[in-house]
mmCIF file of C-alpha atoms and ligand atoms in Angstrom:
data_model
loop_
_atom_site.group_PDB
_atom_site.id
_atom_site.type_symbol
_atom_site.label_atom_id
_atom_site.label_comp_id
_atom_site.label_asym_id
_atom_site.label_seq_id
_atom_site.Cartn_x
_atom_site.Cartn_y
_atom_site.Cartn_z
ATOM 1 C CA MET N 1 28.612 -47.451 63.239
ATOM 2 C CA THR N 2 31.738 -47.045 61.084
ATOM 3 C CA ASN N 3 31.729 -46.718 57.311
ATOM 4 C CA PRO N 4 32.770 -49.889 55.500
ATOM 5 C CA ASP N 5 36.225 -49.784 53.895
ATOM 6 C CA PRO N 6 36.106 -48.347 50.371
ATOM 7 C CA PRO N 7 36.378 -51.072 47.715
ATOM 8 C CA ARG N 8 39.934 -51.852 46.653
ATOM 9 C CA ILE N 9 40.726 -50.530 43.179
ATOM 10 C CA TRP N 10 42.886 -52.297 40.593
ATOM 11 C CA HIS N 11 44.528 -50.279 37.803
ATOM 12 C CA ALA N 12 44.041 -52.285 34.614
ATOM 13 C CA VAL N 13 46.094 -51.969 31.441
ATOM 14 C CA GLU N 14 44.909 -53.658 28.257
ATOM 15 C CA ILE N 15 47.359 -53.811 25.344
ATOM 16 C CA VAL N 16 46.124 -55.060 21.984
ATOM 17 C CA ALA N 17 48.957 -56.185 19.711
ATOM 18 C CA ASP N 18 49.807 -58.488 16.831
ATOM 19 C CA ALA N 19 50.163 -62.095 18.037
ATOM 20 C CA GLU N 20 53.938 -62.171 17.504
ATOM 21 C CA LEU N 21 54.317 -59.318 20.038
ATOM 22 C CA ALA N 22 52.305 -61.058 22.767
ATOM 23 C CA ASP N 23 55.362 -62.487 24.567
ATOM 24 C CA ALA N 24 57.143 -59.111 24.581
ATOM 25 C CA VAL N 25 54.000 -57.343 25.823
ATOM 26 C CA GLY N 26 53.507 -59.937 28.577
ATOM 27 C CA ALA N 27 57.147 -59.623 29.654
ATOM 28 C CA PHE N 28 56.841 -55.816 29.762
ATOM 29 C CA LEU N 29 53.735 -55.997 31.976
ATOM 30 C CA LEU N 30 55.304 -58.562 34.318
ATOM 31 C CA GLU N 31 58.505 -56.485 34.560
ATOM 32 C CA HIS N 32 56.331 -53.560 35.666
ATOM 33 C CA GLY N 33 54.985 -55.617 38.541
ATOM 34 C CA ALA N 34 51.810 -57.185 37.130
ATOM 35 C CA PRO N 35 50.912 -60.076 39.439
ATOM 36 C CA GLY N 36 49.459 -61.996 36.478
ATOM 37 C CA LEU N 37 48.312 -61.762 32.878
ATOM 38 C CA GLN N 38 45.076 -62.432 31.062
ATOM 39 C CA THR N 39 45.204 -62.973 27.293
ATOM 40 C CA GLU N 40 42.288 -62.881 24.873
ATOM 41 C CA ASP N 41 42.293 -63.752 21.202
ATOM 42 C CA ARG N 42 40.895 -60.732 19.365
ATOM 43 C CA GLY N 43 40.944 -62.160 15.851
ATOM 44 C CA ALA N 44 43.328 -59.675 14.244
ATOM 45 C CA GLY N 45 45.513 -59.651 17.370
ATOM 46 C CA VAL N 46 45.850 -60.529 21.020
ATOM 47 C CA ALA N 47 44.765 -58.507 24.042
ATOM 48 C CA VAL N 48 47.079 -58.838 27.033
ATOM 49 C CA ILE N 49 45.504 -57.496 30.205
ATOM 50 C CA ALA N 50 47.203 -56.903 33.543
ATOM 51 C CA HIS N 51 45.943 -55.484 36.822
ATOM 52 C CA PHE N 52 48.227 -53.405 39.028
ATOM 53 C CA ASP N 53 47.656 -52.382 42.631
ATOM 54 C CA ARG N 54 48.924 -48.852 41.822
ATOM 55 C CA PRO N 55 48.737 -46.476 38.852
ATOM 56 C CA GLY N 56 51.855 -45.337 37.020
ATOM 57 C CA ILE N 57 52.588 -47.581 34.063
ATOM 58 C CA ALA N 58 50.857 -45.334 31.477
ATOM 59 C CA ASP N 59 53.918 -43.082 30.960
ATOM 60 C CA ASP N 60 56.059 -46.071 29.962
ATOM 61 C CA LEU N 61 53.717 -47.327 27.252
ATOM 62 C CA ASP N 62 54.710 -45.004 24.402
ATOM 63 C CA PRO N 63 58.483 -45.585 24.776
ATOM 64 C CA PHE N 64 57.784 -49.339 24.900
ATOM 65 C CA PHE N 65 55.659 -49.173 21.747
ATOM 66 C CA ASP N 66 58.439 -47.144 20.040
ATOM 67 C CA HIS N 67 60.858 -49.918 20.974
ATOM 68 C CA LEU N 68 58.527 -52.563 19.513
ATOM 69 C CA THR N 69 58.003 -50.584 16.310
ATOM 70 C CA THR N 70 61.799 -50.362 15.855
ATOM 71 C CA ASN N 71 62.448 -54.027 16.613
ATOM 72 C CA PHE N 72 59.399 -55.540 14.909
ATOM 73 C CA PRO N 73 58.958 -53.313 11.835
ATOM 74 C CA ASP N 74 56.573 -55.801 10.191
ATOM 75 C CA SER N 75 54.119 -55.670 13.093
ATOM 76 C CA GLY N 76 51.531 -52.985 13.698
ATOM 77 C CA ARG N 77 51.935 -50.556 16.606
ATOM 78 C CA PRO N 78 49.986 -51.866 19.639
ATOM 79 C CA SER N 79 47.193 -49.872 21.239
ATOM 80 C CA ALA N 80 46.523 -49.518 24.966
ATOM 81 C CA ARG N 81 43.653 -48.735 27.299
ATOM 82 C CA CYS N 82 43.995 -47.961 31.016
ATOM 83 C CA PHE N 83 41.016 -48.245 33.337
ATOM 84 C CA GLU N 84 40.097 -48.910 36.962
ATOM 85 C CA VAL N 85 38.348 -52.029 38.267
ATOM 86 C CA GLU N 86 36.886 -52.655 41.724
ATOM 87 C CA GLU N 87 38.274 -55.710 43.537
ATOM 88 C CA ALA N 88 35.021 -57.704 43.530
ATOM 89 C CA ALA N 89 34.454 -57.154 39.804
ATOM 90 C CA TRP N 90 38.089 -58.034 39.119
ATOM 91 C CA GLU N 91 37.818 -61.324 41.028
ATOM 92 C CA GLU N 92 34.628 -62.320 39.249
ATOM 93 C CA ASN N 93 36.020 -61.372 35.838
ATOM 94 C CA TRP N 94 39.251 -63.265 36.522
ATOM 95 C CA LYS N 95 37.420 -66.408 37.575
ATOM 96 C CA ALA N 96 34.968 -66.204 34.665
ATOM 97 C CA HIS N 97 37.935 -66.301 32.282
ATOM 98 C CA PHE N 98 39.313 -69.521 33.734
ATOM 99 C CA PRO N 99 36.617 -72.152 33.944
ATOM 100 C CA PRO N 100 37.963 -75.692 34.437
ATOM 101 C CA LEU N 101 38.486 -77.570 31.178
ATOM 102 C CA ALA N 102 38.150 -81.264 30.415
ATOM 103 C CA ILE N 103 40.543 -82.002 27.530
ATOM 104 C CA GLY N 104 40.824 -85.241 25.595
ATOM 105 C CA THR N 105 39.713 -88.364 27.405
ATOM 106 C CA ARG N 106 41.840 -88.014 30.538
ATOM 107 C CA LEU N 107 42.783 -84.431 31.398
ATOM 108 C CA PHE N 108 41.062 -81.837 33.577
ATOM 109 C CA VAL N 109 42.823 -78.471 33.826
ATOM 110 C CA HIS N 110 41.538 -76.398 36.711
ATOM 111 C CA PRO N 111 42.404 -73.250 38.648
ATOM 112 C CA PRO N 112 43.182 -73.490 42.400
ATOM 113 C CA TRP N 113 39.677 -72.415 43.427
ATOM 114 C CA ILE N 114 38.126 -75.518 41.787
ATOM 115 C CA ALA N 115 39.135 -78.513 43.889
ATOM 116 C CA ASP N 116 36.932 -81.298 42.530
ATOM 117 C CA VAL N 117 38.383 -83.345 39.683
ATOM 118 C CA PRO N 118 35.805 -85.540 37.914
ATOM 119 C CA ALA N 119 36.251 -89.271 38.520
ATOM 120 C CA GLY N 120 38.484 -90.888 35.918
ATOM 121 C CA ARG N 121 40.242 -87.642 34.964
ATOM 122 C CA ILE N 122 43.724 -86.431 35.841
ATOM 123 C CA GLY N 123 43.738 -82.975 37.443
ATOM 124 C CA ILE N 124 46.270 -80.352 36.407
ATOM 125 C CA GLU N 125 46.100 -77.406 38.816
ATOM 126 C CA LEU N 126 47.334 -74.133 37.401
ATOM 127 C CA ASP N 127 47.238 -70.622 38.756
ATOM 128 C CA PRO N 128 46.160 -68.657 35.684
ATOM 129 C CA GLY N 129 47.677 -65.485 37.078
ATOM 130 C CA MET N 130 51.132 -66.751 36.453
ATOM 131 C CA ALA N 131 52.260 -67.352 32.826
ATOM 132 C CA PHE N 132 51.038 -68.276 29.369
ATOM 133 C CA GLY N 133 49.526 -71.744 29.430
ATOM 134 C CA THR N 134 46.232 -72.380 31.181
ATOM 135 C CA GLY N 135 44.722 -74.657 28.542
ATOM 136 C CA GLN N 136 42.213 -71.956 27.587
ATOM 137 C CA HIS N 137 44.139 -71.042 24.434
ATOM 138 C CA GLY N 138 43.443 -73.154 21.336
ATOM 139 C CA SER N 139 47.149 -73.934 20.819
ATOM 140 C CA THR N 140 47.674 -75.215 24.381
ATOM 141 C CA HIS N 141 44.394 -77.107 24.138
ATOM 142 C CA GLY N 142 45.536 -78.812 20.910
ATOM 143 C CA CYS N 143 48.879 -79.839 22.472
ATOM 144 C CA LEU N 144 47.114 -81.284 25.516
ATOM 145 C CA ALA N 145 44.766 -83.259 23.260
ATOM 146 C CA ALA N 146 47.769 -84.605 21.323
ATOM 147 C CA LEU N 147 49.595 -85.551 24.553
ATOM 148 C CA ASP N 148 46.433 -87.265 25.783
ATOM 149 C CA ASP N 149 46.491 -89.368 22.603
ATOM 150 C CA LEU N 150 50.225 -90.173 22.689
ATOM 151 C CA VAL N 151 51.344 -90.511 26.313
ATOM 152 C CA THR N 152 50.580 -93.666 28.309
ATOM 153 C CA PRO N 153 52.181 -95.085 31.452
ATOM 154 C CA ALA N 154 53.036 -98.236 29.458
ATOM 155 C CA ALA N 155 55.031 -96.246 26.889
ATOM 156 C CA ALA N 156 56.523 -93.986 29.649
ATOM 157 C CA PRO N 157 58.033 -91.597 27.094
ATOM 158 C CA ARG N 158 60.770 -89.018 27.667
ATOM 159 C CA VAL N 159 59.315 -85.647 26.672
ATOM 160 C CA LEU N 160 60.855 -82.324 25.650
ATOM 161 C CA ASP N 161 58.553 -79.302 26.112
ATOM 162 C CA LEU N 162 60.054 -76.449 24.091
ATOM 163 C CA GLY N 163 58.610 -73.077 25.218
ATOM 164 C CA THR N 164 57.108 -74.345 28.445
ATOM 165 C CA GLY N 165 55.511 -71.103 29.771
ATOM 166 C CA SER N 166 53.503 -72.172 32.826
ATOM 167 C CA GLY N 167 54.883 -75.713 32.469
ATOM 168 C CA ILE N 168 51.415 -77.032 31.634
ATOM 169 C CA LEU N 169 52.482 -79.400 28.850
ATOM 170 C CA ALA N 170 55.452 -80.907 30.725
ATOM 171 C CA ILE N 171 53.289 -81.350 33.829
ATOM 172 C CA ALA N 172 50.447 -82.902 31.819
ATOM 173 C CA ALA N 173 52.873 -85.253 30.046
ATOM 174 C CA VAL N 174 54.247 -86.573 33.345
ATOM 175 C CA LYS N 175 50.803 -86.904 34.908
ATOM 176 C CA LEU N 176 49.648 -88.837 31.815
ATOM 177 C CA GLY N 177 52.523 -91.297 32.235
ATOM 178 C CA ALA N 178 55.770 -89.810 30.844
ATOM 179 C CA ARG N 179 58.830 -90.932 32.790
ATOM 180 C CA SER N 180 60.352 -87.440 32.589
ATOM 181 C CA ALA N 181 59.987 -84.078 30.893
ATOM 182 C CA LEU N 182 62.581 -81.442 30.072
ATOM 183 C CA ALA N 183 60.787 -78.065 30.154
ATOM 184 C CA VAL N 184 62.687 -75.279 28.359
ATOM 185 C CA ASP N 185 61.800 -71.603 28.284
ATOM 186 C CA ILE N 186 63.971 -68.690 27.233
ATOM 187 C CA ASP N 187 62.192 -66.563 29.871
ATOM 188 C CA PRO N 188 63.646 -67.142 33.374
ATOM 189 C CA LEU N 189 60.399 -65.940 34.976
ATOM 190 C CA ALA N 190 58.424 -68.591 33.079
ATOM 191 C CA CYS N 191 60.953 -71.173 34.326
ATOM 192 C CA GLU N 192 60.377 -70.089 37.941
ATOM 193 C CA ILE N 193 56.623 -70.311 37.433
ATOM 194 C CA ALA N 194 56.873 -73.719 35.758
ATOM 195 C CA ALA N 195 58.887 -74.957 38.759
ATOM 196 C CA VAL N 196 56.186 -73.757 41.177
ATOM 197 C CA ASN N 197 53.442 -75.360 39.070
ATOM 198 C CA ALA N 198 55.371 -78.652 38.806
ATOM 199 C CA ALA N 199 55.695 -78.704 42.604
ATOM 200 C CA THR N 200 51.995 -77.875 43.097
ATOM 201 C CA ASN N 201 51.138 -80.825 40.869
ATOM 202 C CA GLY N 202 53.521 -83.199 42.648
ATOM 203 C CA VAL N 203 55.765 -83.811 39.618
ATOM 204 C CA ALA N 204 58.807 -81.637 40.447
ATOM 205 C CA ALA N 205 61.086 -84.696 40.557
ATOM 206 C CA GLN N 206 60.235 -85.697 36.981
ATOM 207 C CA VAL N 207 60.189 -82.213 35.403
ATOM 208 C CA GLU N 208 63.621 -80.715 34.709
ATOM 209 C CA ILE N 209 63.511 -77.008 33.891
ATOM 210 C CA ALA N 210 66.080 -75.107 31.806
ATOM 211 C CA THR N 211 66.390 -71.764 30.034
ATOM 212 C CA THR N 212 68.251 -73.276 27.071
ATOM 213 C CA LEU N 213 67.988 -76.418 25.043
ATOM 214 C CA GLY N 214 71.775 -76.598 25.008
ATOM 215 C CA GLU N 215 73.202 -80.067 24.475
ATOM 216 C CA SER N 216 70.165 -81.873 25.842
ATOM 217 C CA ARG N 217 69.644 -85.484 24.795
ATOM 218 C CA ARG N 218 68.798 -86.519 21.238
ATOM 219 C CA ASP N 219 66.520 -89.440 21.967
ATOM 220 C CA PHE N 220 63.290 -87.890 23.168
ATOM 221 C CA ASP N 221 60.168 -89.932 22.461
ATOM 222 C CA ILE N 222 58.052 -86.793 22.185
ATOM 223 C CA VAL N 223 58.952 -83.166 21.518
ATOM 224 C CA VAL N 224 56.114 -80.704 22.041
ATOM 225 C CA ALA N 225 56.637 -77.094 20.945
ATOM 226 C CA ASN N 226 53.933 -74.450 21.312
ATOM 227 C CA LEU N 227 55.722 -71.470 19.734
ATOM 228 C CA PHE N 228 54.979 -69.223 16.763
ATOM 229 C CA SER N 229 54.970 -70.569 13.199
ATOM 230 C CA GLY N 230 58.257 -68.862 12.249
ATOM 231 C CA MET N 231 59.956 -70.432 15.264
ATOM 232 C CA LEU N 232 58.514 -73.865 14.481
ATOM 233 C CA ILE N 233 60.036 -73.555 11.005
ATOM 234 C CA GLY N 234 63.372 -72.358 12.446
ATOM 235 C CA PHE N 235 63.472 -75.219 14.939
ATOM 236 C CA ALA N 236 62.432 -77.911 12.408
ATOM 237 C CA ASN N 237 65.835 -79.615 12.090
ATOM 238 C CA ASP N 238 66.651 -79.168 15.757
ATOM 239 C CA ILE N 239 63.394 -80.828 16.780
ATOM 240 C CA ALA N 240 63.841 -83.680 14.284
ATOM 241 C CA SER N 241 67.387 -84.284 15.491
ATOM 242 C CA ARG N 242 66.273 -84.634 19.118
ATOM 243 C CA LEU N 243 63.681 -87.311 18.404
ATOM 244 C CA ARG N 244 64.472 -90.982 18.542
ATOM 245 C CA ASP N 245 63.471 -92.832 15.384
ATOM 246 C CA GLY N 246 59.727 -93.438 15.600
ATOM 247 C CA GLY N 247 59.230 -90.648 18.157
ATOM 248 C CA HIS N 248 56.664 -87.881 17.752
ATOM 249 C CA ALA N 249 56.838 -84.100 17.423
ATOM 250 C CA ILE N 250 53.847 -81.918 18.295
ATOM 251 C CA GLY N 251 53.868 -78.353 16.950
ATOM 252 C CA ALA N 252 51.445 -75.576 17.858
ATOM 253 C CA GLY N 253 51.105 -71.826 18.050
ATOM 254 C CA LEU N 254 50.193 -71.563 14.389
ATOM 255 C CA GLU N 255 47.019 -70.105 13.100
ATOM 256 C CA THR N 256 45.292 -72.541 10.755
ATOM 257 C CA ALA N 257 46.290 -70.476 7.700
ATOM 258 C CA GLU N 258 49.979 -70.775 8.686
ATOM 259 C CA ALA N 259 49.992 -74.554 9.061
ATOM 260 C CA ASP N 260 51.136 -75.382 5.505
ATOM 261 C CA GLY N 261 54.504 -73.587 5.882
ATOM 262 C CA VAL N 262 55.324 -75.470 9.074
ATOM 263 C CA ILE N 263 54.153 -78.789 7.612
ATOM 264 C CA GLU N 264 56.483 -78.216 4.642
ATOM 265 C CA ALA N 265 59.474 -77.397 6.878
ATOM 266 C CA TRP N 266 58.908 -80.353 9.203
ATOM 267 C CA THR N 267 58.504 -82.713 6.229
ATOM 268 C CA ALA N 268 61.762 -81.375 4.750
ATOM 269 C CA ALA N 269 63.431 -82.075 8.115
ATOM 270 C CA GLY N 270 62.657 -85.772 7.701
ATOM 271 C CA MET N 271 59.479 -86.118 9.746
ATOM 272 C CA GLU N 272 56.117 -87.430 8.558
ATOM 273 C CA MET N 273 52.746 -85.793 9.172
ATOM 274 C CA GLN N 274 50.430 -87.992 11.235
ATOM 275 C CA ARG N 275 47.575 -85.934 12.578
ATOM 276 C CA ARG N 276 46.260 -82.430 12.978
ATOM 277 C CA TYR N 277 43.974 -80.835 15.583
ATOM 278 C CA ASP N 278 42.187 -77.579 14.767
ATOM 279 C CA VAL N 279 40.882 -75.731 17.841
ATOM 280 C CA GLU N 280 39.335 -72.263 17.552
ATOM 281 C CA GLY N 281 41.415 -71.210 14.545
ATOM 282 C CA TRP N 282 44.658 -72.690 15.917
ATOM 283 C CA SER N 283 46.256 -75.797 14.426
ATOM 284 C CA THR N 284 48.285 -78.393 16.264
ATOM 285 C CA ILE N 285 50.257 -80.798 14.086
ATOM 286 C CA VAL N 286 51.641 -84.207 15.025
ATOM 287 C CA PHE N 287 54.563 -85.664 13.103
ATOM 288 C CA SER N 288 56.495 -88.886 13.518
ATOM 289 C CA ALA N 289 60.226 -89.288 13.015
ATOM 290 C CA SER N 290 59.765 -92.551 11.196
ATOM 291 C CA ARG N 291 62.834 -91.915 9.089
ATOM 292 C CA PRO N 292 66.260 -91.347 10.740
ATOM 293 C CA ALA N 293 66.260 -87.897 12.287
ATOM 294 C CA ALA N 294 68.246 -85.081 10.642
ATOM 295 C CA ASN N 295 71.379 -84.060 12.517
ATOM 296 C CA ASN N 296 71.963 -80.460 11.545
ATOM 297 C CA SER N 297 70.719 -77.848 13.961
ATOM 298 C CA SER N 298 69.394 -74.573 12.570
ATOM 299 C CA ALA N 299 67.998 -72.726 15.574
ATOM 300 C CA GLU N 300 69.384 -71.831 18.955
ATOM 301 C CA THR N 301 67.559 -71.449 22.220
HETATM 302 C C1 LIG R 1 52.895 -69.692 23.442
HETATM 303 S S1 LIG R 1 53.803 -69.899 24.924
HETATM 304 C C2 LIG R 1 53.475 -71.637 25.253
HETATM 305 C C3 LIG R 1 53.342 -71.945 26.728
HETATM 306 C C4 LIG R 1 52.879 -73.371 27.041
HETATM 307 N N1 LIG R 1 53.847 -74.352 26.576
HETATM 308 C C5 LIG R 1 51.526 -73.697 26.443
HETATM 309 O O1 LIG R 1 51.447 -74.596 25.621
HETATM 310 O O2 LIG R 1 50.539 -73.044 26.810
HETATM 311 C C6 LIG R 1 55.434 -69.896 24.249
HETATM 312 C C7 LIG R 1 56.561 -69.875 25.272
HETATM 313 O O3 LIG R 1 57.773 -70.061 24.543
HETATM 314 C C8 LIG R 1 58.801 -69.303 25.139
HETATM 315 N N2 LIG R 1 59.842 -69.094 24.117
HETATM 316 C C9 LIG R 1 59.889 -68.172 23.130
HETATM 317 N N3 LIG R 1 61.015 -68.329 22.395
HETATM 318 C C10 LIG R 1 61.676 -69.391 22.917
HETATM 319 C C11 LIG R 1 62.909 -70.061 22.586
HETATM 320 N N4 LIG R 1 63.675 -69.659 21.573
HETATM 321 N N5 LIG R 1 63.299 -71.106 23.354
HETATM 322 C C12 LIG R 1 62.534 -71.516 24.383
HETATM 323 N N6 LIG R 1 61.369 -70.928 24.756
HETATM 324 C C13 LIG R 1 60.932 -69.880 24.018
HETATM 325 C C14 LIG R 1 58.073 -68.046 25.607
HETATM 326 O O4 LIG R 1 58.805 -67.413 26.645
HETATM 327 C C15 LIG R 1 56.718 -68.585 26.056
HETATM 328 O O5 LIG R 1 56.713 -68.864 27.448
#
């Protein structure tokens, strides 16, 4: 009788950082070969966890944190923990973090290992290992709820998804009835992932993916932007100017305490507050461009 193979070991790295550093931390981990990321809201910050099939990233952490401290002087220095996880425990942990989610009245976001979509719901299949945007985060959840309220096949809106990540919002918009979605992300890796997810969900033909907003059209029916509050303020005029009169803008990625600043900036840009969703400490705001949209652009992507 031979000995069974020893269990496979994953080398985990957990970085806890201020929320505004989460994108940079995720990019760093993916650049070092992480096959996927797990994020957890830790109240005062965000934990980004990655599992590698080999050790070796630990030596690069301090120089990376030095770089962050120089470039983001207002943020605290992140902390890190490296540990080993056996394959079976890793799989169970991974799956436990991504239960399927029914959102709004129509959506059902599920990982690939859950095949059954409840009757009457629209399935969005996402591989959570791939990029920010699995619906588990309160900001994504709020945007999906807002899209569920706004998008119908009869209205067939044109949608702009600014900061698409996994592509979840653009994909959901099209599956809810949008005629098309432009999915923009500054991160080329996120764009690749969004393209894969759009294909998996059978909506590649209706989802256009780009790394810049550029000179895209100025008559979107819906703009959805799940970014950070400072970026939502910076993009206020640009978002307003890309909405047709009477269209809607959905903004998320702001902790509830930050909502007032974004509401003020979006109101100043000529849009009107309609609705607000608060999910687990994260606010999602819905505005309408009921007055003619502003034309000056104040932020670049
Ligand atoms: C919080 S994630 C949102 C992902 C997904 N839309 C969701 O709702 O779960 C924000 C995304 O915005 C992207 N991003 C950051 N700055 C950007 C910019 N200036 N233009 C476009 N995308 C940007 C990041 O790369 C990241 O993928």
